[in-house]
Tab-separated table of C-alpha atoms in Angstrom:
chain	number	residue	atom	x	y	z
A	1	MET	CA	0.081	-0.191	0.299
A	2	LYS	CA	1.584	3.750	-0.804
A	3	ILE	CA	2.256	5.603	2.389
A	4	PHE	CA	-0.010	8.190	2.435
A	5	THR	CA	1.789	11.166	4.126
A	6	VAL	CA	0.211	13.821	6.675
A	7	PRO	CA	1.059	17.066	5.003
A	8	THR	CA	2.390	20.262	6.858
A	9	ARG	CA	1.632	24.057	7.073
A	10	GLU	CA	4.394	24.043	4.171
A	11	GLU	CA	3.076	22.059	2.105
A	12	VAL	CA	-0.486	22.945	1.277
A	13	THR	CA	-2.118	25.110	-0.525
A	14	PRO	CA	-2.787	28.814	1.169
A	15	ALA	CA	-6.563	27.965	1.274
A	16	ASN	CA	-5.422	25.437	3.587
A	17	GLN	CA	-3.254	26.691	5.631
A	18	ALA	CA	-5.682	29.329	6.319
A	19	ILE	CA	-7.906	26.758	8.096
A	20	PHE	CA	-4.765	25.029	9.727
A	21	ASP	CA	-3.935	28.346	11.283
A	22	ASN	CA	-7.680	28.981	12.723
A	23	LEU	CA	-7.433	24.406	13.796
A	24	ASN	CA	-4.048	25.719	15.496
A	25	LYS	CA	-6.202	28.344	17.952
A	26	MET	CA	-9.690	26.453	18.320
A	27	VAL	CA	-7.950	22.720	19.071
A	28	GLY	CA	-3.786	23.516	20.160
A	29	PHE	CA	-3.115	21.547	16.908
A	30	VAL	CA	-3.499	19.695	13.740
A	31	PRO	CA	-5.287	16.951	13.683
A	32	ASN	CA	-3.390	14.065	11.440
A	33	LEU	CA	-6.625	13.151	9.653
A	34	TYR	CA	-7.726	16.859	8.894
A	35	ALA	CA	-4.241	17.574	7.477
A	36	ALA	CA	-4.489	14.465	4.924
A	37	PHE	CA	-7.918	16.214	4.041
A	38	ALA	CA	-5.822	19.014	2.579
A	39	HIS	CA	-3.613	16.901	-0.036
A	40	SER	CA	-6.878	18.433	-1.737
A	41	GLU	CA	-7.300	21.288	-2.481
A	42	ASN	CA	-10.514	21.867	-1.490
A	43	ALA	CA	-12.029	18.908	0.829
A	44	LEU	CA	-10.883	20.345	4.046
A	45	GLY	CA	-12.910	23.300	3.697
A	46	ASN	CA	-16.077	21.217	2.270
A	47	TYR	CA	-15.675	18.505	5.171
A	48	LEU	CA	-14.847	21.080	8.164
A	49	ALA	CA	-18.410	23.057	6.729
A	50	LEU	CA	-20.239	19.907	7.018
A	51	GLN	CA	-18.951	19.056	10.571
A	52	ASN	CA	-19.807	22.267	11.660
A	53	ALA	CA	-23.338	22.454	10.199
A	54	LYS	CA	-26.526	23.934	11.789
A	55	THR	CA	-27.817	20.803	13.344
A	56	SER	CA	-31.424	19.926	15.364
A	57	LEU	CA	-28.588	17.334	17.606
A	58	ARG	CA	-27.730	18.288	20.562
A	59	ALA	CA	-22.967	18.066	20.929
A	60	LYS	CA	-24.202	14.965	23.384
A	61	GLU	CA	-26.214	13.294	20.516
A	62	ARG	CA	-23.571	14.430	17.869
A	63	GLU	CA	-20.587	12.446	20.076
A	64	VAL	CA	-23.539	9.797	20.261
A	65	ILE	CA	-23.353	8.848	16.363
A	66	ASN	CA	-19.946	9.771	15.929
A	67	LEU	CA	-18.569	7.162	18.523
A	68	VAL	CA	-21.463	4.479	16.890
A	69	VAL	CA	-20.681	4.899	13.500
A	70	SER	CA	-17.089	4.746	14.082
A	71	GLN	CA	-16.832	1.360	16.351
A	72	VAL	CA	-19.364	-0.147	13.395
A	73	ASN	CA	-16.729	1.022	10.933
A	74	ASP	CA	-13.621	0.069	13.129
A	75	CYS	CA	-12.378	3.766	13.081
A	76	LEU	CA	-9.551	3.833	15.844
A	77	TYR	CA	-8.272	7.179	14.217
A	78	CYS	CA	-12.296	8.725	14.726
A	79	LEU	CA	-12.844	6.253	17.843
A	80	SER	CA	-9.897	7.989	19.351
A	81	ALA	CA	-11.491	11.872	18.833
A	82	HIS	CA	-14.795	11.063	19.504
A	83	THR	CA	-13.712	9.008	22.783
A	84	ALA	CA	-11.766	12.951	23.495
A	85	PHE	CA	-14.893	14.808	22.157
A	86	ALA	CA	-16.829	12.515	23.721
A	87	LYS	CA	-15.465	13.417	27.677
A	88	MET	CA	-15.047	16.843	27.339
A	89	ASN	CA	-19.316	17.038	26.385
A	90	GLY	CA	-19.438	15.274	29.854
A	91	PHE	CA	-19.623	11.467	29.039
A	92	THR	CA	-17.505	9.280	31.499
A	93	ASP	CA	-15.076	6.078	30.372
A	94	ALA	CA	-18.197	3.741	31.142
A	95	GLN	CA	-20.511	5.729	29.361
A	96	ILE	CA	-18.538	6.036	26.349
A	97	LEU	CA	-18.031	2.078	25.653
A	98	GLU	CA	-21.916	1.614	26.412
A	99	ILE	CA	-22.695	4.191	23.230
A	100	ARG	CA	-19.962	2.567	21.067
A	101	LYS	CA	-21.592	-0.618	22.110
A	102	ALA	CA	-24.820	0.659	21.371
A	103	GLU	CA	-25.527	-0.782	24.802
A	104	ILE	CA	-26.479	2.402	26.333
A	105	THR	CA	-28.303	1.968	30.086
A	106	PHE	CA	-27.963	5.553	31.754
A	107	ASP	CA	-30.194	7.595	28.589
A	108	PRO	CA	-33.243	5.547	26.928
A	109	LYS	CA	-33.210	8.288	24.296
A	110	LEU	CA	-29.800	8.210	24.031
A	111	SER	CA	-29.957	4.963	23.845
A	112	ALA	CA	-32.933	4.813	20.915
A	113	LEU	CA	-30.834	7.023	18.967
A	114	ALA	CA	-27.183	4.830	19.073
A	115	ASN	CA	-29.774	1.196	18.289
A	116	VAL	CA	-31.141	3.362	15.085
A	117	VAL	CA	-27.639	4.380	14.024
A	118	LYS	CA	-26.196	1.196	14.736
A	119	SER	CA	-28.895	0.355	12.767
A	120	ILE	CA	-28.653	2.332	9.532
A	121	THR	CA	-25.184	2.262	9.241
A	122	GLU	CA	-24.996	-1.803	9.855
A	123	ASN	CA	-27.518	-2.278	7.041
A	124	LYS	CA	-26.231	0.798	4.943
A	125	GLY	CA	-29.653	2.777	5.489
A	126	HIS	CA	-32.092	0.393	5.746
A	127	ALA	CA	-32.654	0.205	9.239
A	128	ASP	CA	-34.484	-1.747	11.473
A	129	ALA	CA	-38.519	-0.697	11.477
A	130	GLN	CA	-39.068	-1.747	14.821
A	131	LEU	CA	-35.652	0.291	15.925
A	132	LEU	CA	-37.117	3.157	13.829
A	133	LEU	CA	-40.348	2.785	15.893
A	134	GLU	CA	-38.614	3.044	19.395
A	135	PHE	CA	-36.476	5.953	17.858
A	136	TYR	CA	-39.349	8.328	17.290
A	137	ALA	CA	-40.978	7.094	20.568
A	138	ALA	CA	-38.464	8.915	22.381
A	139	GLY	CA	-39.277	12.058	20.698
A	140	TYR	CA	-37.276	12.210	17.962
A	141	ASN	CA	-39.077	12.939	14.792
A	142	GLU	CA	-38.304	13.196	10.781
A	143	GLY	CA	-36.292	16.615	11.395
A	144	ASN	CA	-33.450	14.380	13.937
A	145	LEU	CA	-33.637	11.636	11.493
A	146	VAL	CA	-32.513	13.425	9.003
A	147	ASP	CA	-29.760	15.373	10.485
A	148	ILE	CA	-28.814	11.657	11.992
A	149	VAL	CA	-28.519	11.007	8.568
A	150	MET	CA	-25.897	13.844	7.328
A	151	VAL	CA	-23.935	13.053	10.922
A	152	ILE	CA	-23.648	9.828	9.482
A	153	GLY	CA	-22.553	10.725	6.424
A	154	ASP	CA	-19.740	12.857	8.024
A	155	LYS	CA	-18.465	10.310	10.397
A	156	VAL	CA	-18.151	7.820	7.321
A	157	ILE	CA	-16.266	9.954	5.220
A	158	THR	CA	-13.636	10.121	7.928
A	159	ASN	CA	-13.552	7.102	8.867
A	160	TYR	CA	-13.134	5.678	4.882
A	161	LEU	CA	-10.520	8.060	5.105
A	162	HIS	CA	-8.473	6.756	7.769
A	163	ALA	CA	-9.124	2.875	6.000
A	164	LEU	CA	-7.416	4.427	2.732
A	165	THR	CA	-4.377	6.294	4.353
A	166	ASP	CA	-3.708	4.958	7.543
A	167	ILE	CA	-2.717	8.312	9.476
A	168	PRO	CA	-1.396	7.345	12.388
A	169	VAL	CA	-3.505	8.404	14.983
A	170	ASP	CA	-2.801	12.074	17.837
A	171	TRP	CA	-5.373	11.599	19.993
A	172	PRO	CA	-5.060	9.387	23.495
A	173	LEU	CA	-5.797	6.201	22.016
A	174	ALA	CA	-9.811	4.719	22.691
A	175	PRO	CA	-9.396	1.179	24.282
A	176	ALA	CA	-10.596	-1.869	22.969
A	177	LEU	CA	-14.177	-3.354	23.594
């Protein structure tokens, strides 16, 4: 397999350099996977626009989706990054493991979310009908479902990019299940 390098600031376009500078200010560093997007003149900006788009979902719900999708797709990079983000959003280590397994015992609404997300991801968009009913019964609506699909798509992009590039993980490693 071709070695996919992590480009430095000096190796990317001026537009991507500006994004690197903003990431450094916001996160404290440029995550390797984000840097990999900068091999393309437009991908990093496009991806960040998708990731930062308005949504009906709370930050905790987005992290549930990110963790479940990354677990299904076996993406250590994204599991590691989103474990850190989930902690920043108030989840405990034990809760994060439950989320990754889609076996949430601490919040019934998040459980319904995790279950439907896992089903959507495993079944390539064809969720189990009963899980969809439980999702709606938990208080979610059609708009939430559309926003969930957007977040799943966002996460599939990074999961696949990491699978194809094997960029080094620069986050504290997520524990194995």
